[in-house]
C-alpha cells in the first residue's frame, strides 16, 4: 500500500487521502482574465516520468491538503509538508 | 504473405508444420523513411497498415522500444463498443466498430471479434434516463441499442444480484448487441503481419530517445539503434504520450495513470456478455480461454509503473462479488496494470501538432482498444494528407482553448476522475 | 504396480483416518495427508485429463506448483474448481471430483483430440475460424469456449463469509522453512514484533521431506518450540503471501477451510490480511524443475523432490520400480530414501561422471547408477510402464543410439531448481540469471527487504539457517531491536556431504527419436513442438512466446514450465538465457478467492449507507426509499399511493393546494466563518455576496475553473463573520474539498474557516400556500409576518428551548420555509409541525414529488447540472457579476461556450396528452429527418398538477429564441415520438408572487 | 418536551449476538449527553486562541492529535494544526463562553454536538474487531490508552479515541452512524457482543 506521511497525523495508507494532482502550478490571481493563462493552469501538465510534486487531501483524517514529492517511475516518496505551510504562513 | 485458412492448417500439418513463415520480418532500421510511426501498439501498427493500404505510402517504419504488443494493446480488457453520444465520438467509434466487423477478413488473422453484446446496468430512474439519452442518440445514428427493464436484464444475465439486500438495486440497462470483445494480442499481430506484407519495417527493441527538429519541422528521431530520418513522424505511444511529445518541446493535456486489470482462473462458459456495473466503474467479460477478464477505475494518481495498489484490487473484487455473488469462490488468477494516457475530458487527440511534420495520436484513457481500427485509419489519413479526416477533426489539441471538450460521461475536466 | 502406502512412517496420524469421496468413490486417508497423498496411498494414479489433448494425468508435484491434479471440491454454493490436490489438506467430508472429461475420467471421448494434434499446434485458432461470412466467428466461438477452461464454476451463492484485516509488524518473514524459522527466531529474540507466514498447514518447508528420524527433524521440533517461547512472534500457517506491494506492504490470504467455520457464527472462511512491515524477509525456498522428455506427462511421472516428500512426509512410496532421471545431485537424496524404503531404484544421470561420494552411496544401497544416460521416452499410456534410455552426449549433440528399455512404475524427474522469486519481482525488480546454479535469483531488494535460503540460490541447510538468522537479527537491528546472540541458532551436525553445489548439467530438452509429445507446460498442454513453432513464426520474445502458446498462463502460472520454455527459446534463437529474461511475475503468487479479496464489503455492506436524521420516522410512516448516491432518501409515502407514479401526484397536490413537509436534511451544509468569509463567498460564487445583509439568504451558483457549473445553493448570512452555506446533496463533498483546496493552497491569507454541518442539522421544507399558517400553528408565539421574515429572509429562534433556524426560500415555487434544527431534535420537531398543522391537511412528500415541484418551477437540479453546462445554458447568465471576478469567469468566455446555438434550458408542454413523454428523448424541429444528434434532449419530466398536463425541462438549441415553437421528442428505443411546445421553463408563478406572499 | 433521538435508536436498546462457541468478547454501545465544540484559530492568532482555551478548560491545549488532554469535564482533542475539539457535558455553557471570548479575528467557534455519534466498543476482543477495518496499528505501542487518531472506517471519516486498553470510542458522522454501527456489529459477531444501553454523560 502506497504510504503517505500526513505532517499532522503521521504515516497512513494512501486510501485515506484524495488525490489533488500537480502541485507545481501556482493558481493565477482571481482577477486574472487571460484565457491562455487559465488554460495552461488547467490543461497542460508536465506529467514527468520521475519526481512529481502533487497534492493530496487527508479526507479520512485531519482534512489537511498536503504536498508530496513522489517518483512516478518507482513510487519512492520524498519530502511531505502541509500545503498551507509554504511561503508566508508562520 | 502465406494465407491463413483451415486448408493451410491441414497442408502444413502434413509437413510437420515446418514451413510456416515468420508473421513479420525483424531487421535493422534503414537510415530514412517516408513516415516513421513511434510506438508498436495497436494504434501504431494500424496506422502503418492503413498508410500503406489506403494511401500507398511505401517507406514506413514502426519503431517499438520493446516487443510489439507489449503496451496497452496487450493488457486491456478487450471491450469493443460504440455506445457514444457526445459529438464526434458517436461517428468515430461506430466507424471503428464497423471496421472491427471485417477486421479478421481484412487482416487474414482471426482477431476473434465477438459481437456478444454489452449490457450497461442502471440503478435508478435518473440513471435510466441518462441511458435512454445515450441509447436514443445511438439509434438516431444507425447504431444498435436496446433499453432493457429489470425483467429483461434478469433474462439476459440471471446471475446478477437481484436480491432485496443488493446495495444498488438493478432497475434496468442499456444493451448494445453488436458490442463485445476481441482477442487483444491477435489485433497487434494481425496488423503487424498485414503491414509487413505491404513492406512496412517493424523495428523492435528500438526506443526513440529524441525528436530532431530543423526550422520548426520534425526531420528525424534519435533511437537506441541510431538516427532515422523521415519528413513525417507520427507519435502513437499511449501512456508515454507526454514523455515523447516533450522530446519535441510540446506539453500536452495528458497525465499518465495506471489502470489495473484482472483475470480469473479459466472455467467453462459462465458469462456470455460484456457486463458493466452502473453504481461504480466495473466491467467484466469471459475470454475465449475461459478466464473472466475484469477491471474498474484507475488507481487515481500519476504513475508510469505498470502495477497497481492492493486496495484497488479489493474495491474491484467488492464490485465483482456484489454484482455477481456466484463469483465469491472463483479465484483471481493474475492481476496486472497498464499506463493510460488520461486527458481532462476523457477524449483522445488524433491531430497535427504545432511542430510541422509531427503528428499526435494519444489521450486514449480507457477506450483506445476499441478505437484501434478507426484511430489507425484516421491517423493515416491525417499524416498522408497533412490534414485531419472528417472523423477525427474534433480530436484536436486546441479544443480546450475553444471550449470544445468532448466530455462523454459529464465528469468534468479532471484527468484522474475520468 | 502403483504408488502405495507404507505400513510405517510419514508425519501423518495413522490413528485418525479421514474419509472423503473422489468421483463418487469413498476413499480413506489420514490426518496430515493432502488429497493427493491420500489418493496416491490408495494407488489412485489417474486424477485428471490434459487441457487440449485430454491425455490421462496424475500427481506431478507436492506443492502449489502442481499443473495436473486439479480437482473440483465442494458442492452447490461451496463448489470450487481447479483446486490443486497437492495442497488441499485432507479434512472430514471432502467431496472431490475430477474435471475436463466427458463422460468419465476413465473414458474421456475428448481424447480423440490427440488424433487432430498436428492441426492443434500453437496459435492454430489465429489461422482459421474466419470464414465464410464476416461474423462467422460467432458460430465457432461457442465450440472454442466449451473446450476452454478445466473446471466448471458454481452459480449458487456462496454461503461462507470472508473478511479483511489490517496488521502491522516490525519484521515479516515469508516462508517457514529452515531459513524462515531461523529468521523469525533471531528477529524475535532481538525484541522485534515478528509475523511468520507459511502457506502449508505445517511448519518446516523442505524439512518436512526429510526422513522422520533424521537430525533435521529434531532441529525442526526444537525451532518450533523456540518460536513458542518468544513473546511478540505471531505464526500464521495456511496463510499465503500472495503479493508484495509498495510501502513494504504484503497481501496475505489466511485460509480456515479446515475449521469449517459456520457463517452464522460470524467467523470468516478466508481473510485477506494487509500487513505493513518495517522489514520483510523472503524465505520462500525453491521449486524443482522437470526434465522435458517425450511423454513426461504420464500418470506416475513426478518431480524427484515430490516423490521424496510423499515418502518421508506422507509415508507413500511412488512405486516399486523407480527410475530417477536427473541432471544434478539433488535427486540422489530421493533415490537413497526410496531405496531404503524397499524400492528398486535406477538413476539415469545425464552427467558422465556423477559425484564420487554420491555414486558410492548409491551403489551401497543397491541402486543402479547409469552415468551419461538419458531417459529418452516414458513408456505406457494410462500409467508409467517403463522408460526407453539413450546415451547422452550433451544438448547440442544428436541423441545417442537408443539403448535398452527398462520396466518401471514410477519415473522421477530432476531438472534443477528455480528459486521462488515471484514476490521479490512483484514491484518490477526483474530476476537475474546465475550460470553457476542454472537458474534465476532475485534481481535485488528494495530498502527494508532481504532474502534468505533457497530463494537466493543457497541450497544447503546450514546456509539457509545461517542466512535466515543473520537476516532476522539485522532486520530487527535496523528497526532498533538488538540483543547479542540473537542470531546464534544451532545447525544440525549431520554430515551429508552437502556443499550446496548442485553440480548441475543444464539440459533443457531431451530429444527423442520417436515422435512422443515432450511437455513443457503440463497444464496448458504446451509441447516442445509448440515452442519451436512459435520460434519459427517469429514469436521469439519471451512475452510473445508466452502469449502465442499460452505457456505458463494456467492456474500454476508456469511454476514448473516458464524457465524450461525460455531456455528452450534461447537455444532456438542462439541467445543467452540471461538476455531472453523471464516473463513478468504478477500477484497473486497462487490463486486467491474473489470473495476473500472483497471481504465483507459485499451485498448490503458493499458501500456505506447515509441516512437522514428523520430516517426512522420515514420507516415508521410508510416511506419507500430510493438510493441517491450514498444516501437513502424517502422516495414517496404510502398515504399517497402504492407506486411512485401514483403517489407523487397526490403529494404534489398537497403542496400546490395546501401545505406539505419534505425531508431536505441531505443537503450539504457548510459553516463559513471568519473576517474574510464574505470575501471567500464573493470569489467562488458568480454573484456578489460582500453586501449580503445579516439575516438574509441568497441563491448562488459556483463554477469550476473551466467555466462550467459546479453547484448551486443558498447561503444565509448569520452575522458579519458567519455564513450558513447549503449545497446540492450530490456535490456537498466536492464543494467542501474545493473550498479547503482554495484556502489551503492558493488563498492562504484569507482568514476564514469552513466546517461541514451536513450532519449537525436536520432540515425540513414546509411548502405550500398554507405554509405560513402551518408554521404559525407549530410556533404560536413566533412573528412570521412578511415584514419580519420576508422571502429570502432568515431568523434564528427556538421551540421549547430547541434551536430553530428558519430560512424562507423555496425549491417548489410555493411559499416555503426551510426549518433547520439540531439533528437529534429532527424527528421531534418534524412530528411537532405535522401534528400542529394536521388541521390544514399537511402531509409528508418525498423526493419524487420534490423533483416534480421544482420542474414546474423551472429550477435546475442534478439532471441539468452535469459539468458540461454553463450559466447561460441553465438560463442563469444574469447571475454573473459583470465587474467582480469569480472562479471560472475567464474560461467561461471561451468561444464554444458562448455560441448562439448552445443547448440551453427550456420548458416543454406536451401537445399529445395521451402519449408518454420520456426523459432522455432527443428533440427535433417538426418535419426534420430524425437522424443525428438532434437539437437537444429532455432532462426531466413530470405530470403538472398545476397545468393538468405533462411538462418537461429540456436543453434545446438556442433555447427561448424558439419559445412557442413546436418540437418533436423522439424516443427510438421504443419507436415513439411526441409533439411538444417550447415554453418558459418557469411553468408556474413566473413573477414569484407566491414566494413573496 | 421535545425529545432527542439518537441515530442509533433502531439498534439501542437491542440484542447482541453470541460469537463462536457462544462466547461474549465485547460490548457495543453509545455514549450520549455530550457537547462537541470546534474551535479553529487563524494562522497568526492560534496562540491567542490557545491561551483562551487553556484558561477556560483549566488544562493544557494538546499539541497533536495523538495525545488529547483530559480536563475535569471531558476531553480536548487537537483535530488540525489550528483546530481543537472540546468534548464536554451537554449541560455546560462552554459554547456560550467560547463564542464570547474568541474574537472573530482570532478564530471561530462551531457547535458540532449533533454532528457526531459517539459509539464505544469495550472488551478483551475489541482490538480484534477493529483490526478488520481500521487501517492503523492498534498495538499499545502505537496507540496507547488515552491516545487518539483521525482516520476512517468503511469509507467514512472518524475520530478514534482509545479511552482505556480495551475501550475505544468512535466519533462517527451522525448520518453514517448506523452504517458504522452495522459494520462494527458485523465485525464483532464472531467474538460475541452485547449491546449496552446508552450511557449518559460518560466522559471519563
Ligand atoms: C488495464 C487496461 C484495460 C483496458 N481496457 C480497455 C477496454 O476494455 N476497451 C478499450 O477500448 N480500451 C481499453 N484500454 C485502453 C487501450 O488498451 C489503450 O488505450 C490502447 O491500447 C492504447 O493504444 P495502443 O494499443 O497503441 O497502446 P500501446 O499498446 O501501449 O502502444 C504504445 C507502444 O509505444 C511503445 N513506446 C512507448 N514509448 C516509446 C518510445 N519512446 N519509443 C518507441 N516505442 C515507445 C510502447 O512500448 C508501446 O508498445 C485498457 C487499457 C488498460 C491499461
Ligand atoms: N539440495 C537441493 O538441491 C535443494 C534445493 C532446494 C531446497 N533445498 C532445501 O531447501 C532448504 C532451503 O530452505 P528454505 O527455508 O530457503 O526453503 P524451504 O523450501 O525449506 O522453505 C520455504 C517455505 O516457504 C513457504 N512459502 C513459499 N512461498 C510462500 C508464500 N508466497 N507464502 C507463504 N509461504 C510460502 C513454503 O511453503 C516453504 O514452507 C535447504 O535446507 C535445502 O535442504 C535443497
Ligand atoms: C484479455 C486478457 C486475457 C488474459 N488471460 C490470461 C490468462 O488466462 N492467464 C494468465 O496468466 N494471464 C492472462 N492475461 C494477463 C497476461 O498474462 C499479462 O499479465 C498481461 O498481458 C500484462 O502483461 P505483464 O503481466 O507482462 O505486464 C490476460 C491478459 C488479457 C489482456
Ligand atoms: Zn492528517
Tab-separated table of C-alpha atoms in Angstrom, chain C residues 387-716:
chain	number	residue	atom	x	y	z
C	387	UNK	CA	11.387	-45.970	-19.965
C	388	UNK	CA	13.494	-46.034	-23.111
C	389	UNK	CA	17.097	-44.959	-22.396
C	390	UNK	CA	19.640	-43.332	-24.665
C	391	UNK	CA	23.283	-42.234	-24.472
C	392	UNK	CA	23.608	-38.574	-23.603
C	393	UNK	CA	26.488	-36.651	-25.172
C	394	UNK	CA	25.161	-33.141	-24.470
C	395	UNK	CA	22.407	-30.872	-25.687
C	396	UNK	CA	23.998	-29.804	-28.922
C	397	UNK	CA	24.805	-33.428	-29.919
C	398	UNK	CA	22.199	-35.572	-31.721
C	399	UNK	CA	20.600	-38.030	-29.262
C	400	UNK	CA	22.818	-41.076	-28.868
C	401	UNK	CA	21.828	-44.504	-30.124
C	402	UNK	CA	18.734	-45.933	-28.483
C	403	UNK	CA	19.612	-48.233	-25.645
C	404	UNK	CA	17.690	-50.783	-23.630
C	405	UNK	CA	14.196	-50.100	-22.260
C	406	UNK	CA	13.580	-50.944	-18.643
C	407	UNK	CA	10.361	-51.586	-16.801
C	408	UNK	CA	9.257	-49.051	-14.230
C	409	UNK	CA	6.093	-47.916	-12.462
C	410	UNK	CA	7.461	-44.525	-11.341
C	411	UNK	CA	9.682	-42.021	-13.174
C	412	UNK	CA	11.144	-39.119	-11.160
C	413	UNK	CA	12.391	-36.014	-12.968
C	414	UNK	CA	15.085	-33.661	-11.616
C	415	UNK	CA	15.987	-30.784	-13.973
C	416	UNK	CA	17.281	-28.219	-11.456
C	417	UNK	CA	15.758	-25.717	-9.011
C	418	UNK	CA	14.014	-22.376	-9.533
C	419	UNK	CA	14.104	-20.055	-6.504
C	420	UNK	CA	10.579	-18.787	-5.706
C	421	UNK	CA	11.324	-15.196	-6.852
C	422	UNK	CA	7.660	-14.328	-7.530
C	423	UNK	CA	7.134	-11.975	-4.573
C	424	UNK	CA	10.537	-10.295	-4.899
C	425	UNK	CA	9.674	-9.489	-8.576
C	426	UNK	CA	6.175	-8.085	-7.984
C	427	UNK	CA	7.439	-4.486	-7.811
C	428	UNK	CA	9.245	-4.602	-11.135
C	429	UNK	CA	12.721	-5.771	-9.996
C	430	UNK	CA	13.423	-8.371	-12.718
C	431	UNK	CA	15.152	-11.610	-11.538
C	432	UNK	CA	18.686	-12.221	-12.868
C	433	UNK	CA	20.273	-15.380	-14.293
C	434	UNK	CA	23.015	-17.213	-12.360
C	435	UNK	CA	25.010	-19.502	-14.633
C	436	UNK	CA	26.585	-21.465	-11.748
C	437	UNK	CA	23.249	-22.804	-10.471
C	438	UNK	CA	21.499	-22.533	-13.881
C	439	UNK	CA	18.528	-20.553	-12.583
C	440	UNK	CA	17.141	-17.071	-11.885
C	441	UNK	CA	17.566	-15.413	-8.493
C	442	UNK	CA	16.015	-12.131	-7.216
C	443	UNK	CA	17.387	-9.122	-9.144
C	444	UNK	CA	17.872	-7.169	-5.904
C	445	UNK	CA	15.867	-5.987	-2.927
C	446	UNK	CA	14.237	-2.673	-2.037
C	447	UNK	CA	15.170	-0.978	1.237
C	448	UNK	CA	13.991	-2.978	4.260
C	449	UNK	CA	13.761	-6.203	2.261
C	450	UNK	CA	16.141	-9.190	2.143
C	451	UNK	CA	16.167	-12.839	1.003
C	452	UNK	CA	17.483	-15.946	2.785
C	453	UNK	CA	17.951	-19.600	1.839
C	454	UNK	CA	16.972	-21.378	-1.360
C	455	UNK	CA	15.178	-18.253	-2.689
C	456	UNK	CA	18.608	-16.615	-3.233
C	457	UNK	CA	20.188	-19.824	-4.504
C	458	UNK	CA	21.528	-21.190	-1.174
C	459	UNK	CA	20.693	-24.878	-1.340
C	460	UNK	CA	22.331	-26.129	1.864
C	461	UNK	CA	20.542	-26.495	5.171
C	462	UNK	CA	23.415	-24.838	7.026
C	463	UNK	CA	23.454	-21.986	4.525
C	464	UNK	CA	19.704	-21.485	4.798
C	465	UNK	CA	19.801	-21.373	8.620
C	466	UNK	CA	22.787	-19.019	8.725
C	467	UNK	CA	21.334	-16.590	6.186
C	468	UNK	CA	17.944	-16.673	7.894
C	469	UNK	CA	19.366	-15.966	11.340
C	470	UNK	CA	21.565	-13.127	10.041
C	471	UNK	CA	18.685	-11.570	8.087
C	472	UNK	CA	16.408	-11.804	11.163
C	473	UNK	CA	18.911	-10.168	13.538
C	474	UNK	CA	19.952	-7.450	11.063
C	475	UNK	CA	16.361	-6.556	10.154
C	476	UNK	CA	15.416	-6.258	13.836
C	477	UNK	CA	18.572	-4.211	14.495
C	478	UNK	CA	17.740	-1.765	11.697
C	479	UNK	CA	14.404	-1.145	13.489
C	480	UNK	CA	16.100	-0.525	16.844
C	481	UNK	CA	15.763	-4.009	18.342
C	482	UNK	CA	19.091	-5.576	19.237
C	483	UNK	CA	20.248	-8.337	21.539
C	484	UNK	CA	23.608	-10.060	21.293
C	485	UNK	CA	23.437	-13.743	20.472
C	486	UNK	CA	20.001	-13.431	18.860
C	487	UNK	CA	21.419	-14.918	15.647
C	488	UNK	CA	23.072	-17.909	17.335
C	489	UNK	CA	20.891	-20.754	16.031
C	490	UNK	CA	22.112	-24.350	16.118
C	491	UNK	CA	22.899	-26.103	12.847
C	492	UNK	CA	22.258	-29.879	12.729
C	493	UNK	CA	25.619	-31.686	12.698
C	494	UNK	CA	24.567	-34.230	10.072
C	495	UNK	CA	27.352	-34.524	7.554
C	496	UNK	CA	25.562	-35.283	4.375
C	497	UNK	CA	28.483	-34.241	2.287
C	498	UNK	CA	26.344	-31.312	1.357
C	499	UNK	CA	28.294	-28.410	-0.085
C	500	UNK	CA	25.329	-26.845	-1.844
C	501	UNK	CA	26.852	-27.283	-5.297
C	502	UNK	CA	24.166	-28.989	-7.366
C	503	UNK	CA	26.843	-29.738	-9.992
C	504	UNK	CA	24.010	-29.238	-12.482
C	505	UNK	CA	24.448	-30.080	-16.187
C	506	UNK	CA	21.735	-27.899	-17.825
C	507	UNK	CA	19.689	-29.976	-20.264
C	508	UNK	CA	16.625	-28.011	-21.411
C	509	UNK	CA	15.399	-30.739	-23.709
C	510	UNK	CA	15.956	-34.461	-24.226
C	511	UNK	CA	15.292	-35.092	-27.948
C	512	UNK	CA	13.531	-38.360	-28.725
C	513	UNK	CA	13.840	-40.427	-31.915
C	514	UNK	CA	10.176	-41.359	-31.941
C	515	UNK	CA	7.513	-38.669	-32.081
C	516	UNK	CA	6.295	-38.734	-28.412
C	517	UNK	CA	4.991	-35.419	-27.053
C	518	UNK	CA	7.516	-33.718	-24.742
C	519	UNK	CA	5.519	-31.358	-22.493
C	520	UNK	CA	6.915	-28.034	-21.322
C	521	UNK	CA	3.668	-26.729	-19.698
C	522	UNK	CA	1.627	-29.692	-18.488
C	523	UNK	CA	-1.413	-27.608	-17.530
C	524	UNK	CA	-1.902	-25.765	-20.844
C	525	UNK	CA	-0.580	-28.790	-22.868
C	526	UNK	CA	2.282	-26.780	-24.428
C	527	UNK	CA	4.888	-29.084	-26.031
C	528	UNK	CA	8.430	-28.575	-27.359
C	529	UNK	CA	6.932	-28.581	-30.879
C	530	UNK	CA	4.750	-25.592	-29.910
C	531	UNK	CA	7.798	-23.653	-28.669
C	532	UNK	CA	9.586	-24.498	-31.907
C	533	UNK	CA	6.584	-23.341	-33.966
C	534	UNK	CA	6.458	-20.043	-32.034
C	535	UNK	CA	10.181	-19.573	-32.796
C	536	UNK	CA	9.600	-20.419	-36.467
C	537	UNK	CA	6.766	-17.863	-36.858
C	538	UNK	CA	8.732	-15.051	-35.167
C	539	UNK	CA	7.094	-15.101	-31.718
C	540	UNK	CA	10.547	-15.242	-30.150
C	541	UNK	CA	10.459	-12.555	-27.486
C	542	UNK	CA	9.642	-14.288	-24.194
C	543	UNK	CA	6.357	-12.327	-23.857
C	544	UNK	CA	5.388	-13.320	-27.433
C	545	UNK	CA	6.305	-16.981	-26.774
C	546	UNK	CA	4.094	-16.973	-23.677
C	547	UNK	CA	1.039	-15.366	-25.325
C	548	UNK	CA	1.290	-17.280	-28.632
C	549	UNK	CA	1.500	-20.700	-26.920
C	550	UNK	CA	-0.440	-19.758	-23.677
C	551	UNK	CA	2.618	-21.145	-21.840
C	552	UNK	CA	2.522	-20.505	-18.114
C	553	UNK	CA	-0.963	-18.951	-18.246
C	554	UNK	CA	-2.716	-21.694	-16.222
C	555	UNK	CA	-3.527	-21.784	-12.505
C	556	UNK	CA	0.100	-22.893	-11.733
C	557	UNK	CA	1.325	-19.754	-13.611
C	558	UNK	CA	4.181	-21.748	-15.158
C	559	UNK	CA	5.909	-22.570	-11.876
C	560	UNK	CA	7.391	-25.757	-13.421
C	561	UNK	CA	7.420	-24.634	-17.094
C	562	UNK	CA	8.434	-20.957	-17.587
C	563	UNK	CA	12.191	-21.358	-17.174
C	564	UNK	CA	12.445	-24.556	-19.236
C	565	UNK	CA	10.475	-22.840	-22.009
C	566	UNK	CA	12.508	-19.607	-22.130
C	567	UNK	CA	15.733	-21.654	-22.030
C	568	UNK	CA	14.431	-23.705	-24.998
C	569	UNK	CA	13.654	-20.489	-26.890
C	570	UNK	CA	17.126	-19.094	-26.057
C	571	UNK	CA	18.605	-22.260	-27.561
C	572	UNK	CA	16.486	-21.950	-30.723
C	573	UNK	CA	17.356	-18.234	-31.100
C	574	UNK	CA	21.059	-18.679	-30.282
C	575	UNK	CA	20.657	-16.112	-27.493
C	576	UNK	CA	21.879	-16.188	-23.872
C	577	UNK	CA	19.209	-17.166	-21.329
C	578	UNK	CA	20.136	-14.050	-19.302
C	579	UNK	CA	19.275	-11.902	-22.381
C	580	UNK	CA	15.924	-13.645	-23.054
C	581	UNK	CA	14.855	-12.995	-19.444
C	582	UNK	CA	11.670	-14.087	-17.701
C	583	UNK	CA	8.048	-13.046	-18.262
C	584	UNK	CA	6.583	-10.700	-15.649
C	585	UNK	CA	5.815	-12.127	-12.207
C	586	UNK	CA	2.399	-10.849	-11.057
C	587	UNK	CA	0.225	-11.175	-7.944
C	588	UNK	CA	-1.296	-13.409	-6.809
C	589	UNK	CA	1.506	-15.994	-6.179
C	590	UNK	CA	-1.259	-18.618	-6.006
C	591	UNK	CA	-4.921	-18.001	-6.956
C	592	UNK	CA	-6.994	-16.074	-4.372
C	593	UNK	CA	-10.785	-16.331	-3.971
C	594	UNK	CA	-12.502	-13.114	-5.178
C	595	UNK	CA	-14.705	-13.347	-2.083
C	596	UNK	CA	-11.599	-13.200	0.127
C	597	UNK	CA	-10.381	-10.054	-1.688
C	598	UNK	CA	-13.836	-8.488	-1.377
C	599	UNK	CA	-14.038	-9.334	2.346
C	600	UNK	CA	-17.243	-8.147	3.994
C	601	UNK	CA	-17.906	-5.238	1.631
C	602	UNK	CA	-20.457	-7.218	-0.412
C	603	UNK	CA	-24.225	-7.359	-0.694
C	604	UNK	CA	-25.834	-4.829	1.669
C	605	UNK	CA	-22.381	-3.892	3.118
C	606	UNK	CA	-20.940	-3.134	-0.340
C	607	UNK	CA	-20.834	0.615	0.311
C	608	UNK	CA	-21.798	2.666	3.382
C	609	UNK	CA	-25.365	3.928	3.690
C	610	UNK	CA	-26.033	7.543	4.692
C	611	UNK	CA	-29.322	8.249	6.463
C	612	UNK	CA	-31.120	11.466	7.280
C	613	UNK	CA	-31.806	12.222	10.996
C	614	UNK	CA	-35.516	11.698	10.097
C	615	UNK	CA	-34.891	8.241	8.610
C	616	UNK	CA	-36.563	6.273	11.419
C	617	UNK	CA	-39.713	8.409	11.128
C	618	UNK	CA	-39.958	7.741	7.384
C	619	UNK	CA	-39.534	3.995	8.010
C	620	UNK	CA	-42.349	4.073	10.563
C	621	UNK	CA	-44.637	6.131	8.341
C	622	UNK	CA	-44.811	4.151	5.099
C	623	UNK	CA	-41.985	5.657	3.128
C	624	UNK	CA	-40.404	3.770	0.225
C	625	UNK	CA	-36.731	4.639	-0.147
C	626	UNK	CA	-34.517	5.303	-3.199
C	627	UNK	CA	-30.730	5.408	-3.455
C	628	UNK	CA	-29.277	8.868	-4.060
C	629	UNK	CA	-25.506	8.366	-4.120
C	630	UNK	CA	-24.614	7.043	-0.645
C	631	UNK	CA	-27.927	8.335	0.770
C	632	UNK	CA	-31.183	6.505	1.246
C	633	UNK	CA	-33.942	9.098	0.724
C	634	UNK	CA	-37.700	8.907	1.236
C	635	UNK	CA	-38.931	8.480	-2.361
C	636	UNK	CA	-42.741	8.540	-1.743
C	637	UNK	CA	-45.173	7.711	1.058
C	638	UNK	CA	-47.842	5.002	1.325
C	639	UNK	CA	-50.512	7.594	2.285
C	640	UNK	CA	-50.248	8.947	-1.267
C	641	UNK	CA	-50.140	5.700	-3.231
C	642	UNK	CA	-48.661	2.270	-3.793
C	643	UNK	CA	-46.365	3.212	-6.674
C	644	UNK	CA	-44.127	6.254	-7.249
C	645	UNK	CA	-46.135	7.222	-10.367
C	646	UNK	CA	-49.361	7.273	-8.402
C	647	UNK	CA	-48.065	8.716	-5.109
C	648	UNK	CA	-46.060	11.720	-6.348
C	649	UNK	CA	-49.082	13.347	-7.971
C	650	UNK	CA	-51.078	13.232	-4.711
C	651	UNK	CA	-48.071	14.557	-2.812
C	652	UNK	CA	-47.673	17.412	-5.336
C	653	UNK	CA	-51.345	18.315	-4.963
C	654	UNK	CA	-50.978	18.677	-1.198
C	655	UNK	CA	-48.100	21.135	-1.676
C	656	UNK	CA	-49.709	23.114	-4.507
C	657	UNK	CA	-53.096	23.349	-2.728
C	658	UNK	CA	-52.374	23.168	0.969
C	659	UNK	CA	-49.087	22.531	2.697
C	660	UNK	CA	-46.580	19.674	2.649
C	661	UNK	CA	-43.388	18.896	4.531
C	662	UNK	CA	-40.299	17.262	2.984
C	663	UNK	CA	-37.037	15.997	4.453
C	664	UNK	CA	-34.158	18.057	2.970
C	665	UNK	CA	-31.551	17.025	5.584
C	666	UNK	CA	-29.332	15.502	2.902
C	667	UNK	CA	-28.474	18.990	1.543
C	668	UNK	CA	-24.812	19.822	2.013
C	669	UNK	CA	-24.457	22.403	4.826
C	670	UNK	CA	-21.206	24.284	5.425
C	671	UNK	CA	-20.314	26.708	8.257
C	672	UNK	CA	-18.269	29.547	6.668
C	673	UNK	CA	-16.828	31.733	9.464
C	674	UNK	CA	-14.200	34.441	9.786
C	675	UNK	CA	-13.440	38.089	8.930
C	676	UNK	CA	-12.898	37.114	5.259
C	677	UNK	CA	-15.920	34.783	4.996
C	678	UNK	CA	-17.781	37.177	2.701
C	679	UNK	CA	-14.649	37.595	0.537
C	680	UNK	CA	-14.361	33.831	0.082
C	681	UNK	CA	-18.020	33.532	-0.956
C	682	UNK	CA	-17.680	36.502	-3.265
C	683	UNK	CA	-14.795	34.798	-5.045
C	684	UNK	CA	-16.419	31.369	-5.506
C	685	UNK	CA	-19.998	32.453	-6.308
C	686	UNK	CA	-20.686	34.116	-9.689
C	687	UNK	CA	-22.985	36.645	-7.944
C	688	UNK	CA	-21.999	39.152	-5.261
C	689	UNK	CA	-22.003	38.237	-1.539
C	690	UNK	CA	-19.988	41.059	0.034
C	691	UNK	CA	-23.023	43.222	0.743
C	692	UNK	CA	-25.483	40.469	1.744
C	693	UNK	CA	-27.148	41.673	4.971
C	694	UNK	CA	-27.265	39.556	8.116
C	695	UNK	CA	-30.479	37.578	8.364
C	696	UNK	CA	-30.705	37.357	4.584
C	697	UNK	CA	-30.208	34.374	2.230
C	698	UNK	CA	-29.059	34.483	-1.364
C	699	UNK	CA	-29.193	31.871	-4.120
C	700	UNK	CA	-25.708	31.415	-5.580
C	701	UNK	CA	-24.052	29.419	-8.342
C	702	UNK	CA	-20.410	28.259	-8.341
C	703	UNK	CA	-18.354	27.364	-11.385
C	704	UNK	CA	-15.389	25.114	-11.969
C	705	UNK	CA	-12.205	26.867	-13.101
C	706	UNK	CA	-13.132	25.740	-16.654
C	707	UNK	CA	-16.311	27.848	-16.598
C	708	UNK	CA	-18.888	25.049	-16.326
C	709	UNK	CA	-21.335	24.916	-13.411
C	710	UNK	CA	-20.106	23.091	-10.284
C	711	UNK	CA	-23.051	23.594	-7.907
C	712	UNK	CA	-25.849	25.884	-6.772
C	713	UNK	CA	-27.425	26.515	-3.379
C	714	UNK	CA	-28.487	29.238	-0.988
C	715	UNK	CA	-26.155	30.840	1.540
C	716	UNK	CA	-27.512	32.724	4.575
